[in-house]
């Protein structure tokens, strides 16, 4: 059974923001996955996936998933980003029930650092919120390896954006963990990871628990698994079902 069948049932069963607030109509989008240019001069190109049925859904708002790739997908060939994770999944399943944005980080240079910077990612998210029918209560962030590290960083420095985080094969700064104590988090790691120490995710989850994170963060450790823990993580329908169940409270529009 295709993953999208079960997920689509969940999407349809969840109340949409449109029930409380009628969103403005947006022009038709190109459904499927397409390459997009940077939204700012110092920004990054990205893949945009618009699910099948988006245009027919009228004014309904859709969940948004932002995916951050690992170090092996850096560069100038945007198609390389389809090698792993959500951008690969949507190539096989046009009804995957998320809008998916997958930026590409350039090679490291004198002007581009080793890690994902948050500022260009903020610009992409802001652009998406203006140009797509995104449900602001269902914006999710995930990434693997280098992108998982960025998931922890962005998610703990700007937790207000996200309904849930799913870092994979990653590490973070435990000093910042409590900033995201109210964000649902499910982390994944292989027990034999020789590229990013498994302790990185353990330390973040432990820090969140110590500051009373609600709900308690989840951590899945795959036995006899090396750095490629994103293969079982992203191929598990339970992750996508869990994400779609998470909603961030959105304050009502002030009455005039």
Short mmCIF file of C-alpha atoms in Angstrom, two decimals:
data_model
loop_
_atom_site.label_atom_id
_atom_site.label_comp_id
_atom_site.label_asym_id
_atom_site.label_seq_id
_atom_site.Cartn_x
_atom_site.Cartn_y
_atom_site.Cartn_z
CA UNK A 1 0.00 0.00 0.00
CA UNK A 2 1.37 3.41 -0.90
CA UNK A 3 2.37 5.53 2.05
CA UNK A 4 0.22 8.41 0.86
CA UNK A 5 -3.03 6.47 1.12
CA UNK A 6 -2.87 6.16 4.89
CA UNK A 7 -1.44 9.64 5.29
CA UNK A 8 -4.10 11.23 3.11
CA UNK A 9 -6.77 9.75 5.35
CA UNK A 10 -5.13 11.41 8.33
CA UNK A 11 -4.79 14.75 6.55
CA UNK A 12 -8.47 14.72 5.67
CA UNK A 13 -9.45 13.77 9.21
CA UNK A 14 -7.60 16.69 10.79
CA UNK A 15 -9.36 20.03 11.13
CA UNK A 16 -7.86 22.64 8.84
CA UNK A 17 -7.21 26.25 9.65
CA UNK A 18 -9.78 27.10 7.00
CA UNK A 19 -12.50 26.03 9.40
CA UNK A 20 -11.61 28.95 11.63
CA UNK A 21 -10.21 31.37 9.08
CA UNK A 22 -10.80 31.55 5.33
CA UNK A 23 -7.39 31.94 3.63
CA UNK A 24 -6.93 34.15 0.63
CA UNK A 25 -6.97 32.38 -2.72
CA UNK A 26 -3.58 31.62 -4.26
CA UNK A 27 -2.86 31.15 -7.97
CA UNK A 28 -2.54 27.54 -9.18
CA UNK A 29 0.78 25.91 -8.36
CA UNK A 30 2.80 23.44 -10.40
CA UNK A 31 2.12 20.11 -8.73
CA UNK A 32 5.03 17.73 -8.36
CA UNK A 33 8.66 18.51 -7.49
CA UNK A 34 10.38 21.41 -9.24
CA UNK A 35 13.60 23.37 -8.80
CA UNK A 36 13.23 26.91 -7.47
CA UNK A 37 15.71 29.81 -7.50
CA UNK A 38 16.90 31.52 -4.31
CA UNK A 39 14.39 33.92 -2.77
CA UNK A 40 17.16 36.38 -1.80
CA UNK A 41 20.52 37.42 -3.24
CA UNK A 42 22.41 35.51 -0.53
CA UNK A 43 19.95 32.61 -0.44
CA UNK A 44 19.93 29.05 -1.69
CA UNK A 45 18.02 27.25 -4.44
CA UNK A 46 15.55 24.60 -3.33
CA UNK A 47 13.28 21.83 -4.49
CA UNK A 48 9.58 22.53 -4.05
CA UNK A 49 7.13 19.64 -3.97
CA UNK A 50 3.43 20.45 -4.28
CA UNK A 51 1.26 17.37 -3.70
CA UNK A 52 -1.28 16.03 -6.11
CA UNK A 53 -4.66 17.53 -5.28
CA UNK A 54 -3.29 20.85 -4.01
CA UNK A 55 -4.93 22.91 -6.77
CA UNK A 56 -8.23 21.05 -6.52
CA UNK A 57 -8.37 21.65 -2.76
CA UNK A 58 -9.49 25.24 -3.28
CA UNK A 59 -8.57 27.42 -0.32
CA UNK A 60 -7.54 24.61 2.03
CA UNK A 61 -4.17 25.05 3.71
CA UNK A 62 -1.60 22.25 3.64
CA UNK A 63 1.09 21.00 6.05
CA UNK A 64 4.63 22.08 5.16
CA UNK A 65 7.69 19.87 5.65
CA UNK A 66 11.15 21.44 5.40
CA UNK A 67 13.97 18.96 4.75
CA UNK A 68 17.67 19.74 5.20
CA UNK A 69 20.14 17.43 3.47
CA UNK A 70 23.51 16.16 4.64
CA UNK A 71 27.04 17.14 3.62
CA UNK A 72 27.09 14.71 0.67
CA UNK A 73 24.40 16.68 -1.17
CA UNK A 74 26.07 20.09 -1.05
CA UNK A 75 26.91 21.73 -4.36
CA UNK A 76 25.26 23.19 -7.45
CA UNK A 77 23.33 20.22 -8.85
CA UNK A 78 19.91 20.55 -7.22
CA UNK A 79 18.92 17.06 -8.36
CA UNK A 80 21.46 15.55 -5.95
CA UNK A 81 19.15 16.60 -3.10
CA UNK A 82 16.74 13.88 -4.28
CA UNK A 83 19.24 11.23 -3.20
CA UNK A 84 17.77 10.75 0.28
CA UNK A 85 14.75 11.45 2.44
CA UNK A 86 11.54 13.30 1.52
CA UNK A 87 12.72 14.62 -1.90
CA UNK A 88 13.39 11.02 -2.92
CA UNK A 89 10.07 9.78 -1.52
CA UNK A 90 7.97 12.35 -3.36
CA UNK A 91 9.54 11.41 -6.70
CA UNK A 92 7.86 8.03 -6.25
CA UNK A 93 4.65 9.24 -4.63
CA UNK A 94 3.01 12.38 -6.11
CA UNK A 95 0.28 12.27 -3.46
CA UNK A 96 2.66 12.54 -0.47
CA UNK A 97 0.47 14.80 1.69
CA UNK A 98 2.92 17.57 2.56
CA UNK A 99 4.23 20.55 0.71
CA UNK A 100 7.97 19.77 0.84
CA UNK A 101 10.78 22.31 0.62
CA UNK A 102 14.34 20.99 0.29
CA UNK A 103 17.04 23.68 0.02
CA UNK A 104 20.57 22.99 -1.22
CA UNK A 105 23.63 24.21 0.63
CA UNK A 106 26.59 25.24 -1.59
CA UNK A 107 30.02 23.72 -1.16
CA UNK A 108 32.03 25.06 1.77
CA UNK A 109 34.08 28.09 0.81
CA UNK A 110 35.44 31.36 2.13
CA UNK A 111 31.90 32.76 2.12
CA UNK A 112 29.92 29.59 2.88
CA UNK A 113 30.61 27.93 6.21
CA UNK A 114 30.65 24.31 7.25
CA UNK A 115 27.13 24.31 8.69
CA UNK A 116 23.68 25.39 7.52
CA UNK A 117 23.10 29.07 8.38
CA UNK A 118 19.65 29.90 9.71
CA UNK A 119 19.11 33.27 8.00
CA UNK A 120 18.65 31.95 4.41
CA UNK A 121 16.36 29.22 5.73
CA UNK A 122 14.22 31.82 7.47
CA UNK A 123 13.88 33.66 4.15
CA UNK A 124 12.72 30.50 2.35
CA UNK A 125 10.15 29.78 5.06
CA UNK A 126 8.83 33.35 4.99
CA UNK A 127 8.52 33.20 1.19
CA UNK A 128 6.62 29.91 1.38
CA UNK A 129 4.17 31.28 3.91
CA UNK A 130 3.39 34.18 1.56
CA UNK A 131 3.16 32.30 -1.72
CA UNK A 132 1.73 28.89 -0.80
CA UNK A 133 -1.37 27.80 1.09
CA UNK A 134 0.54 26.62 4.15
CA UNK A 135 -1.22 25.80 7.40
CA UNK A 136 0.86 27.77 9.95
CA UNK A 137 -0.10 25.30 12.66
CA UNK A 138 1.52 22.43 10.75
CA UNK A 139 5.06 23.41 9.75
CA UNK A 140 7.56 20.60 10.35
CA UNK A 141 11.36 20.47 10.20
CA UNK A 142 13.56 17.44 9.58
CA UNK A 143 17.07 16.79 8.33
CA UNK A 144 19.80 14.18 8.26
CA UNK A 145 23.40 14.37 9.46
CA UNK A 146 24.52 17.95 8.68
CA UNK A 147 20.86 18.76 8.08
CA UNK A 148 19.92 17.05 11.33
CA UNK A 149 22.39 19.28 13.16
CA UNK A 150 20.69 22.25 11.49
CA UNK A 151 17.30 20.89 12.54
CA UNK A 152 18.38 21.03 16.16
CA UNK A 153 19.91 24.50 15.70
CA UNK A 154 17.03 26.12 13.81
CA UNK A 155 14.43 24.35 15.92
CA UNK A 156 15.97 25.51 19.20
CA UNK A 157 16.71 29.06 18.09
CA UNK A 158 13.31 29.64 16.43
CA UNK A 159 10.96 27.07 17.96
CA UNK A 160 8.00 29.37 17.32
CA UNK A 161 7.92 28.28 13.67
CA UNK A 162 7.52 24.57 14.13
CA UNK A 163 4.83 22.10 15.13
CA UNK A 164 7.43 19.30 15.38
CA UNK A 165 11.10 18.48 14.79
CA UNK A 166 12.59 15.21 13.50
CA UNK A 167 16.42 15.33 13.52
CA UNK A 168 18.19 12.23 12.13
CA UNK A 169 21.80 11.18 12.85
CA UNK A 170 22.48 14.52 14.46
CA UNK A 171 23.73 16.46 17.44
CA UNK A 172 22.88 19.81 18.98
CA UNK A 173 23.80 22.25 21.71
CA UNK A 174 22.20 21.08 24.97
CA UNK A 175 22.43 24.65 26.33
CA UNK A 176 19.76 25.67 23.80
CA UNK A 177 17.56 22.60 24.16
CA UNK A 178 15.10 24.13 26.63
CA UNK A 179 14.09 26.74 24.06
CA UNK A 180 12.22 23.93 22.29
CA UNK A 181 10.75 22.26 25.37
CA UNK A 182 7.20 22.81 24.11
CA UNK A 183 7.87 21.44 20.62
CA UNK A 184 7.18 17.73 19.94
CA UNK A 185 10.47 16.07 18.94
CA UNK A 186 11.32 12.64 17.60
CA UNK A 187 15.03 12.00 16.98
CA UNK A 188 16.63 9.01 15.22
CA UNK A 189 20.15 7.59 15.30
CA UNK A 190 22.09 4.42 14.54
CA UNK A 191 23.91 2.75 17.44
CA UNK A 192 27.05 2.20 15.30
CA UNK A 193 27.23 5.70 13.80
CA UNK A 194 30.92 6.50 13.29
CA UNK A 195 30.31 9.90 11.63
CA UNK A 196 28.08 11.68 14.18
CA UNK A 197 28.33 10.28 17.71
CA UNK A 198 25.06 8.80 18.93
CA UNK A 199 25.59 10.66 22.20
CA UNK A 200 24.71 13.89 20.38
CA UNK A 201 21.02 13.03 20.20
CA UNK A 202 21.03 11.42 23.66
CA UNK A 203 22.41 14.65 25.16
CA UNK A 204 19.75 16.79 23.49
CA UNK A 205 16.92 14.50 24.58
CA UNK A 206 18.27 14.32 28.13
CA UNK A 207 18.53 18.12 28.27
CA UNK A 208 14.93 18.47 27.09
CA UNK A 209 13.70 16.01 29.71
CA UNK A 210 15.54 17.88 32.47
CA UNK A 211 13.76 21.12 31.59
CA UNK A 212 10.35 19.45 31.64
CA UNK A 213 9.76 19.13 27.91
CA UNK A 214 6.10 18.47 27.14
CA UNK A 215 5.44 16.19 25.41
CA UNK A 216 8.52 14.18 26.34
CA UNK A 217 10.94 13.92 23.39
CA UNK A 218 11.28 10.59 21.62
CA UNK A 219 14.55 8.98 20.55
CA UNK A 220 14.72 5.89 18.35
CA UNK A 221 18.07 4.08 18.25
CA UNK A 222 18.43 1.56 15.42
CA UNK A 223 20.54 -1.46 16.43
CA UNK A 224 23.47 -2.53 14.24
CA UNK A 225 23.01 0.62 12.14
CA UNK A 226 25.72 3.04 11.07
CA UNK A 227 25.37 6.64 9.88
CA UNK A 228 22.60 5.76 7.41
CA UNK A 229 19.85 5.78 10.05
CA UNK A 230 17.77 8.01 7.77
CA UNK A 231 16.98 5.00 5.58
CA UNK A 232 14.81 3.24 8.21
CA UNK A 233 13.64 6.54 9.70
CA UNK A 234 12.26 8.06 6.50
CA UNK A 235 10.87 4.75 5.23
CA UNK A 236 8.75 4.30 8.36
CA UNK A 237 5.16 5.51 7.83
CA UNK A 238 4.92 6.02 11.61
CA UNK A 239 7.13 9.12 11.34
CA UNK A 240 4.86 10.81 8.79
CA UNK A 241 1.72 9.82 10.70
CA UNK A 242 3.23 11.24 13.89
CA UNK A 243 4.19 14.51 12.23
CA UNK A 244 0.71 15.06 10.85
CA UNK A 245 -0.75 14.56 14.31
CA UNK A 246 1.27 17.48 15.68
CA UNK A 247 -0.25 20.94 15.58
CA UNK A 248 1.08 24.23 16.91
CA UNK A 249 -1.42 26.60 18.52
CA UNK A 250 -2.02 29.59 16.25
CA UNK A 251 -3.42 32.72 17.87
CA UNK A 252 -6.68 33.91 16.34
CA UNK A 253 -6.73 36.97 14.12
CA UNK A 254 -7.58 40.07 16.17
CA UNK A 255 -11.09 41.30 15.54
CA UNK A 256 -11.47 44.75 14.00
#
